[in-house]
Amino acid sequence: MKRLLKLICAASFAVAAACQSAQAQGPGINPQAWGAYKAKFLDASGRIVDDANGNISHSEGQGYGLLLAYLANSPADFEQIWYFTRTELLLRDDGLAAWKWDPAVTPHVTDINNASDGDLLIAYALALAGSAWNRSDYIESAAKMAQALLSHVVVSSGGRTLLLPGASGFDSPDRKDGPIINPSYWVYEAIPIMALLAPSNAWQKLSDDGLSLLRSMKFGPRKLPSDWVSLNRMPEPAKGFDAEFGYNSLRIPLYLVRAGISDKALLSRLRQGMTAEDGTLATISLASGEPKTLLSDPGYRIVNDVVACVTDGTKLPESSRQFEPSLYYPSTLHLLGLAFVGEKHPECL
């Protein structure tokens, strides 16, 4: 187990830096920013509250909360979030987490299906925290989740290795246009850690095929991927979902740069495609290329600011450098962006 702890921190450039931040250089998220975030979104029970979505909690939010608590070097908060996660969401018999917990209904878990990005984030955060804080129990839990992901949602189809968004409802037996993927579920920085926790060549192929698909999915006049994509034939927006570059997809460029992927052509295409004429980020109708919802929140804007930093060396504007929590999702992206720039590109601050 100790050897695995060391390997996790050495697994990749991005991960080594994160471990180094927690172990030697102080927190990747400053105490004031983390304090403001947890005051607004961390319930006393340990659940991260999605205040723009009926105050529900979900596996994605728990995974983000764990990762942010790790980056803030806060073991007590991490354990609080993990306690809720393991007691309230890890209810399935396959080792994956139920994705949705609703405080307004009983029982609180209203959909037992998993969300694979949430599982990835939880396992990743557990592995990093276990390595940084010498917690073998975290590593063991992370390894179980990594193996469950490999067994139930990492699949081979059409010559590609894919991440199904959930264990049920997305593959070809469940849908005529299956398999269905969500490109934003590929948490690229987590995949090398999964390969250490549950060794398999499938992880590297998952990462490679995810990037290849991103490069090929150029839907509509803005040449953007869709939140939900059918791979039954040629990649195309999946039926039954809005054909849009939506809230899910906004995080893709941030995931790429945090993983050390510096494909300037891909990053620039995404950045340009998701930006309205006035420079504001937007969700985009793929068919028309027209903005659907303009997103002026600094937590959304920082995605483009981080890409501009990585590709062009552009300094972050003052609005992105200062953190004030707004809603759960943009606030989360904001802290992930600031932690990355502070560690990897302090020249942009």
Short mmCIF file of C-alpha atoms in Angstrom, two decimals:
data_model
loop_
_atom_site.label_atom_id
_atom_site.label_comp_id
_atom_site.label_asym_id
_atom_site.label_seq_id
_atom_site.Cartn_x
_atom_site.Cartn_y
_atom_site.Cartn_z
CA MET A 1 0.00 0.00 0.00
CA LYS A 2 2.83 2.45 0.77
CA ARG A 3 4.29 1.83 -2.68
CA LEU A 4 0.90 2.63 -4.20
CA LEU A 5 0.77 5.87 -2.22
CA LYS A 6 4.09 6.93 -3.74
CA LEU A 7 3.11 5.84 -7.22
CA ILE A 8 -0.09 7.88 -7.08
CA CYS A 9 1.79 11.10 -6.43
CA ALA A 10 4.29 10.26 -9.19
CA ALA A 11 1.68 9.15 -11.73
CA SER A 12 1.54 12.27 -13.84
CA PHE A 13 2.75 15.84 -13.92
CA ALA A 14 -0.62 17.21 -12.83
CA VAL A 15 -1.05 14.74 -10.00
CA ALA A 16 2.52 15.11 -8.73
CA ALA A 17 1.98 18.85 -8.50
CA ALA A 18 -1.26 18.40 -6.59
CA CYS A 19 0.41 16.07 -4.09
CA GLN A 20 3.36 18.42 -3.75
CA SER A 21 0.98 21.28 -3.09
CA ALA A 22 -0.72 19.42 -0.25
CA GLN A 23 2.48 18.03 1.22
CA ALA A 24 5.04 20.77 0.87
CA GLN A 25 3.86 24.04 -0.60
CA GLY A 26 0.71 24.67 1.41
CA PRO A 27 -2.86 24.60 0.21
CA GLY A 28 -3.78 24.91 -3.45
CA ILE A 29 -6.92 26.78 -2.36
CA ASN A 30 -6.45 29.49 0.24
CA PRO A 31 -8.30 29.17 3.54
CA GLN A 32 -10.45 32.24 2.93
CA ALA A 33 -11.74 30.95 -0.41
CA TRP A 34 -12.38 27.46 0.95
CA GLY A 35 -14.08 28.92 4.02
CA ALA A 36 -16.43 30.97 1.84
CA TYR A 37 -17.19 27.96 -0.38
CA LYS A 38 -17.96 25.56 2.45
CA ALA A 39 -20.01 28.14 4.35
CA LYS A 40 -22.35 28.33 1.39
CA PHE A 41 -22.37 24.80 -0.01
CA LEU A 42 -21.21 22.32 2.66
CA ASP A 43 -24.07 21.17 4.87
CA ALA A 44 -23.32 20.05 8.44
CA SER A 45 -24.12 16.47 7.38
CA GLY A 46 -21.26 16.52 4.86
CA ARG A 47 -23.30 16.94 1.71
CA ILE A 48 -22.46 19.52 -0.96
CA VAL A 49 -25.66 21.42 -1.78
CA ASP A 50 -26.48 22.26 -5.41
CA ASP A 51 -28.38 25.46 -4.74
CA ALA A 52 -29.35 25.98 -8.38
CA ASN A 53 -30.97 22.54 -8.61
CA GLY A 54 -33.50 22.33 -5.80
CA ASN A 55 -30.79 22.01 -3.11
CA ILE A 56 -30.18 18.39 -4.04
CA SER A 57 -26.84 16.69 -3.64
CA HIS A 58 -25.23 14.38 -6.17
CA SER A 59 -22.17 12.24 -6.63
CA GLU A 60 -20.56 14.88 -8.84
CA GLY A 61 -20.89 17.49 -6.11
CA GLN A 62 -19.53 15.12 -3.48
CA GLY A 63 -16.59 14.34 -5.72
CA TYR A 64 -15.90 18.02 -6.34
CA GLY A 65 -16.24 18.73 -2.63
CA LEU A 66 -13.71 16.04 -1.78
CA LEU A 67 -11.27 17.31 -4.39
CA LEU A 68 -11.60 20.91 -3.22
CA ALA A 69 -11.19 19.91 0.44
CA TYR A 70 -8.03 18.05 -0.55
CA LEU A 71 -6.73 21.07 -2.48
CA ALA A 72 -7.53 23.24 0.54
CA ASN A 73 -5.53 20.79 2.69
CA SER A 74 -8.49 20.30 5.03
CA PRO A 75 -8.62 16.68 6.25
CA ALA A 76 -11.50 17.35 8.64
CA ASP A 77 -13.75 18.75 5.90
CA PHE A 78 -12.69 15.95 3.58
CA GLU A 79 -13.71 13.33 6.12
CA GLN A 80 -17.05 15.07 6.70
CA ILE A 81 -17.83 15.01 2.97
CA TRP A 82 -16.64 11.43 2.63
CA TYR A 83 -18.81 10.29 5.55
CA PHE A 84 -21.96 11.55 3.85
CA THR A 85 -20.85 10.13 0.51
CA ARG A 86 -20.16 6.63 1.76
CA THR A 87 -23.21 6.40 4.04
CA GLU A 88 -25.81 8.07 1.81
CA LEU A 89 -24.71 7.42 -1.79
CA LEU A 90 -22.65 4.23 -1.80
CA LEU A 91 -25.80 2.12 -1.70
CA ARG A 92 -25.45 0.18 -4.95
CA ASP A 93 -24.25 -3.41 -4.98
CA ASP A 94 -21.58 -2.76 -7.64
CA GLY A 95 -19.36 -0.31 -5.74
CA LEU A 96 -20.53 2.81 -7.58
CA ALA A 97 -22.44 5.73 -6.04
CA ALA A 98 -26.10 6.54 -6.55
CA TRP A 99 -26.05 9.87 -8.30
CA LYS A 100 -28.91 11.85 -6.71
CA TRP A 101 -29.92 12.66 -3.12
CA ASP A 102 -32.97 14.88 -2.58
CA PRO A 103 -33.66 16.44 0.84
CA ALA A 104 -37.32 17.03 -0.06
CA VAL A 105 -38.33 13.38 -0.43
CA THR A 106 -38.01 10.14 1.52
CA PRO A 107 -36.11 8.00 0.79
CA HIS A 108 -33.66 10.68 -0.24
CA VAL A 109 -32.05 8.68 -3.07
CA THR A 110 -34.52 9.12 -5.89
CA ASP A 111 -32.44 7.58 -8.68
CA ILE A 112 -30.16 4.66 -7.87
CA ASN A 113 -28.28 4.88 -11.19
CA ASN A 114 -24.73 6.17 -10.98
CA ALA A 115 -23.08 9.10 -12.73
CA SER A 116 -19.63 8.03 -13.89
CA ASP A 117 -18.02 11.44 -13.61
CA GLY A 118 -19.06 11.61 -9.96
CA ASP A 119 -17.53 8.20 -9.34
CA LEU A 120 -14.31 9.24 -11.07
CA LEU A 121 -14.06 12.42 -9.02
CA ILE A 122 -14.72 10.60 -5.74
CA ALA A 123 -12.14 7.88 -6.43
CA TYR A 124 -9.59 10.44 -7.63
CA ALA A 125 -9.97 12.66 -4.57
CA LEU A 126 -9.77 9.67 -2.25
CA ALA A 127 -6.55 8.54 -3.90
CA LEU A 128 -4.92 11.96 -3.69
CA ALA A 129 -5.96 12.50 -0.08
CA GLY A 130 -4.92 8.98 0.87
CA SER A 131 -1.50 9.58 -0.61
CA ALA A 132 -0.99 13.07 0.81
CA TRP A 133 -2.28 12.24 4.29
CA ASN A 134 -1.12 8.62 4.53
CA ARG A 135 -4.67 7.25 4.76
CA SER A 136 -4.64 3.70 3.46
CA ASP A 137 -8.40 3.42 4.03
CA TYR A 138 -8.95 6.17 1.45
CA ILE A 139 -6.69 4.38 -1.02
CA GLU A 140 -8.56 1.11 -0.51
CA SER A 141 -11.92 2.78 -1.08
CA ALA A 142 -10.57 4.53 -4.17
CA ALA A 143 -9.27 1.23 -5.56
CA LYS A 144 -12.68 -0.42 -5.10
CA MET A 145 -14.39 2.40 -6.99
CA ALA A 146 -11.79 2.36 -9.76
CA GLN A 147 -12.34 -1.37 -10.24
CA ALA A 148 -16.11 -0.87 -10.24
CA LEU A 149 -15.78 1.81 -12.93
CA LEU A 150 -13.60 -0.49 -15.00
CA SER A 151 -16.03 -3.37 -14.61
CA HIS A 152 -19.31 -1.54 -15.24
CA VAL A 153 -18.90 1.69 -17.24
CA VAL A 154 -15.58 1.51 -19.13
CA VAL A 155 -16.64 -0.37 -22.25
CA SER A 156 -15.32 -1.28 -25.68
CA SER A 157 -17.55 -0.36 -28.61
CA GLY A 158 -16.83 0.16 -32.29
CA GLY A 159 -13.10 -0.10 -31.74
CA ARG A 160 -13.13 2.61 -29.06
CA THR A 161 -12.90 2.47 -25.28
CA LEU A 162 -15.69 4.60 -23.84
CA LEU A 163 -16.97 5.86 -20.52
CA LEU A 164 -20.70 5.24 -20.27
CA PRO A 165 -22.39 8.05 -18.31
CA GLY A 166 -24.09 5.47 -16.10
CA ALA A 167 -24.24 1.73 -15.62
CA SER A 168 -27.74 1.56 -17.08
CA GLY A 169 -29.61 3.43 -19.77
CA PHE A 170 -26.83 4.45 -22.15
CA ASP A 171 -25.44 1.40 -23.95
CA SER A 172 -26.83 -0.12 -27.15
CA PRO A 173 -29.08 -2.68 -25.43
CA ASP A 174 -30.82 0.20 -23.61
CA ARG A 175 -31.05 2.66 -26.51
CA LYS A 176 -31.38 2.22 -30.25
CA ASP A 177 -28.85 5.00 -30.81
CA GLY A 178 -26.50 3.74 -28.10
CA PRO A 179 -23.88 3.89 -26.93
CA ILE A 180 -24.44 7.41 -25.63
CA ILE A 181 -21.56 9.36 -24.10
CA ASN A 182 -21.15 12.70 -22.38
CA PRO A 183 -17.73 14.11 -23.37
CA SER A 184 -17.56 16.17 -20.18
CA TYR A 185 -17.55 13.00 -18.04
CA TRP A 186 -13.93 12.27 -19.04
CA VAL A 187 -12.03 13.67 -16.03
CA TYR A 188 -8.66 13.37 -17.75
CA GLU A 189 -6.49 14.16 -14.75
CA ALA A 190 -8.08 11.28 -12.84
CA ILE A 191 -7.52 8.56 -15.43
CA PRO A 192 -3.79 7.88 -14.75
CA ILE A 193 -4.67 7.42 -11.08
CA MET A 194 -7.43 4.95 -11.96
CA ALA A 195 -4.83 2.96 -13.90
CA LEU A 196 -2.73 2.67 -10.74
CA LEU A 197 -5.68 1.73 -8.57
CA ALA A 198 -7.16 -0.83 -10.97
CA PRO A 199 -4.42 -1.69 -13.48
CA SER A 200 -5.61 -2.14 -17.05
CA ASN A 201 -4.55 -0.95 -20.50
CA ALA A 202 -8.14 0.19 -20.96
CA TRP A 203 -7.52 3.39 -19.01
CA GLN A 204 -4.93 4.76 -21.42
CA LYS A 205 -7.16 3.85 -24.35
CA LEU A 206 -10.07 5.56 -22.61
CA SER A 207 -8.07 8.77 -22.37
CA ASP A 208 -6.75 8.53 -25.94
CA ASP A 209 -10.14 7.74 -27.43
CA GLY A 210 -11.82 10.50 -25.44
CA LEU A 211 -9.37 13.04 -26.86
CA SER A 212 -9.75 11.64 -30.36
CA LEU A 213 -13.52 11.98 -30.12
CA LEU A 214 -13.24 15.54 -28.84
CA ARG A 215 -11.07 16.46 -31.79
CA SER A 216 -13.55 14.91 -34.21
CA MET A 217 -16.83 16.25 -32.77
CA LYS A 218 -17.35 19.54 -34.59
CA PHE A 219 -21.11 19.97 -34.64
CA GLY A 220 -22.80 22.99 -36.19
CA PRO A 221 -21.32 26.29 -37.32
CA ARG A 222 -19.31 26.72 -34.12
CA LYS A 223 -17.74 23.23 -34.40
CA LEU A 224 -18.48 22.19 -30.82
CA PRO A 225 -19.22 18.85 -29.16
CA SER A 226 -22.67 18.14 -27.80
CA ASP A 227 -23.39 17.45 -24.14
CA TRP A 228 -24.84 14.07 -25.16
CA VAL A 229 -23.50 12.21 -28.17
CA SER A 230 -24.65 9.06 -29.95
CA LEU A 231 -21.87 6.82 -31.24
CA ASN A 232 -24.17 4.29 -32.88
CA ARG A 233 -22.86 5.33 -36.29
CA MET A 234 -20.98 8.54 -36.86
CA PRO A 235 -20.86 10.74 -33.75
CA GLU A 236 -23.96 12.95 -33.63
CA PRO A 237 -26.05 14.71 -30.97
CA ALA A 238 -28.10 12.07 -29.17
CA LYS A 239 -31.86 11.98 -29.62
CA GLY A 240 -33.98 12.98 -26.66
CA PHE A 241 -31.47 15.54 -25.41
CA ASP A 242 -31.10 19.19 -26.36
CA ALA A 243 -28.57 19.46 -29.18
CA GLU A 244 -26.41 21.95 -27.37
CA PHE A 245 -23.02 22.76 -26.01
CA GLY A 246 -24.47 23.19 -22.55
CA TYR A 247 -23.57 23.51 -18.91
CA ASN A 248 -21.96 20.06 -18.90
CA SER A 249 -19.60 20.85 -21.75
CA LEU A 250 -18.40 24.18 -20.35
CA ARG A 251 -15.98 22.34 -18.06
CA ILE A 252 -14.24 20.35 -20.81
CA PRO A 253 -11.47 22.93 -21.47
CA LEU A 254 -10.79 23.18 -17.73
CA TYR A 255 -10.50 19.40 -17.46
CA LEU A 256 -8.08 19.37 -20.39
CA VAL A 257 -5.70 21.99 -19.04
CA ARG A 258 -5.80 20.62 -15.49
CA ALA A 259 -4.65 17.28 -16.93
CA GLY A 260 -1.72 18.95 -18.70
CA ILE A 261 -3.26 18.57 -22.17
CA SER A 262 -2.08 21.58 -24.14
CA ASP A 263 -3.55 20.92 -27.59
CA LYS A 264 -3.76 24.56 -28.66
CA ALA A 265 -5.94 23.88 -31.70
CA LEU A 266 -8.52 21.99 -29.64
CA LEU A 267 -8.48 24.43 -26.73
CA SER A 268 -8.75 27.45 -29.02
CA ARG A 269 -11.63 25.93 -30.98
CA LEU A 270 -13.56 25.23 -27.79
CA ARG A 271 -12.80 28.66 -26.36
CA GLN A 272 -13.90 30.48 -29.50
CA GLY A 273 -16.95 28.32 -29.97
CA MET A 274 -18.32 28.84 -26.47
CA THR A 275 -17.83 32.61 -26.49
CA ALA A 276 -20.57 35.04 -27.55
CA GLU A 277 -19.83 38.16 -29.58
CA ASP A 278 -19.41 40.34 -26.49
CA GLY A 279 -16.86 37.94 -25.03
CA THR A 280 -19.26 36.35 -22.53
CA LEU A 281 -19.41 32.58 -22.24
CA ALA A 282 -22.64 30.99 -23.36
CA THR A 283 -24.41 27.74 -23.84
CA ILE A 284 -24.76 27.23 -27.58
CA SER A 285 -27.45 25.80 -29.86
CA LEU A 286 -25.47 23.49 -32.10
CA ALA A 287 -27.83 23.71 -35.08
CA SER A 288 -27.85 27.50 -35.33
CA GLY A 289 -24.65 28.38 -33.51
CA GLU A 290 -26.62 30.98 -31.57
CA PRO A 291 -26.05 31.53 -27.84
CA LYS A 292 -28.84 30.14 -25.66
CA THR A 293 -27.88 31.44 -22.20
CA LEU A 294 -25.23 34.07 -21.55
CA LEU A 295 -23.06 33.22 -18.53
CA SER A 296 -21.36 36.25 -17.00
CA ASP A 297 -20.54 34.64 -13.63
CA PRO A 298 -16.76 34.77 -12.95
CA GLY A 299 -16.89 31.04 -12.21
CA TYR A 300 -17.84 30.39 -15.81
CA ARG A 301 -15.60 33.10 -17.27
CA ILE A 302 -12.53 31.64 -15.57
CA VAL A 303 -12.69 28.63 -17.91
CA ASN A 304 -11.85 30.82 -20.89
CA ASP A 305 -9.41 32.86 -18.80
CA VAL A 306 -7.49 29.73 -17.83
CA VAL A 307 -7.37 28.57 -21.46
CA ALA A 308 -6.08 32.01 -22.52
CA CYS A 309 -3.42 31.76 -19.83
CA VAL A 310 -2.28 28.32 -21.00
CA THR A 311 -2.35 29.00 -24.74
CA ASP A 312 -1.32 32.66 -24.89
CA GLY A 313 0.12 33.59 -21.48
CA THR A 314 -2.72 36.06 -20.87
CA LYS A 315 -3.11 37.20 -17.27
CA LEU A 316 -6.39 36.44 -15.51
CA PRO A 317 -8.60 39.50 -15.12
CA GLU A 318 -9.25 40.78 -11.61
CA SER A 319 -12.78 39.33 -11.63
CA SER A 320 -11.38 35.83 -12.04
CA ARG A 321 -8.58 36.26 -9.52
CA GLN A 322 -11.01 37.12 -6.73
CA PHE A 323 -13.32 34.38 -5.44
CA GLU A 324 -16.80 35.15 -4.19
CA PRO A 325 -19.21 32.20 -4.12
CA SER A 326 -22.32 32.52 -6.25
CA LEU A 327 -24.00 29.26 -7.27
CA TYR A 328 -22.60 25.79 -6.64
CA TYR A 329 -21.45 24.90 -10.17
CA PRO A 330 -19.66 28.11 -11.26
CA SER A 331 -18.17 28.48 -7.78
CA THR A 332 -16.73 24.99 -8.04
CA LEU A 333 -15.24 25.66 -11.47
CA HIS A 334 -13.84 28.93 -10.17
CA LEU A 335 -11.88 27.26 -7.35
CA LEU A 336 -10.63 24.48 -9.62
CA GLY A 337 -9.42 27.10 -12.09
CA LEU A 338 -7.71 29.23 -9.44
CA ALA A 339 -6.01 26.20 -7.87
CA PHE A 340 -4.64 25.16 -11.24
CA VAL A 341 -3.35 28.59 -12.23
CA GLY A 342 -1.85 29.21 -8.80
CA GLU A 343 0.10 25.95 -9.01
CA LYS A 344 1.01 25.78 -12.70
CA HIS A 345 0.82 29.32 -14.08
CA PRO A 346 1.34 31.83 -11.27
CA GLU A 347 2.59 34.26 -13.91
CA CYS A 348 -1.06 34.64 -15.01
CA LEU A 349 -2.16 35.92 -11.59
#
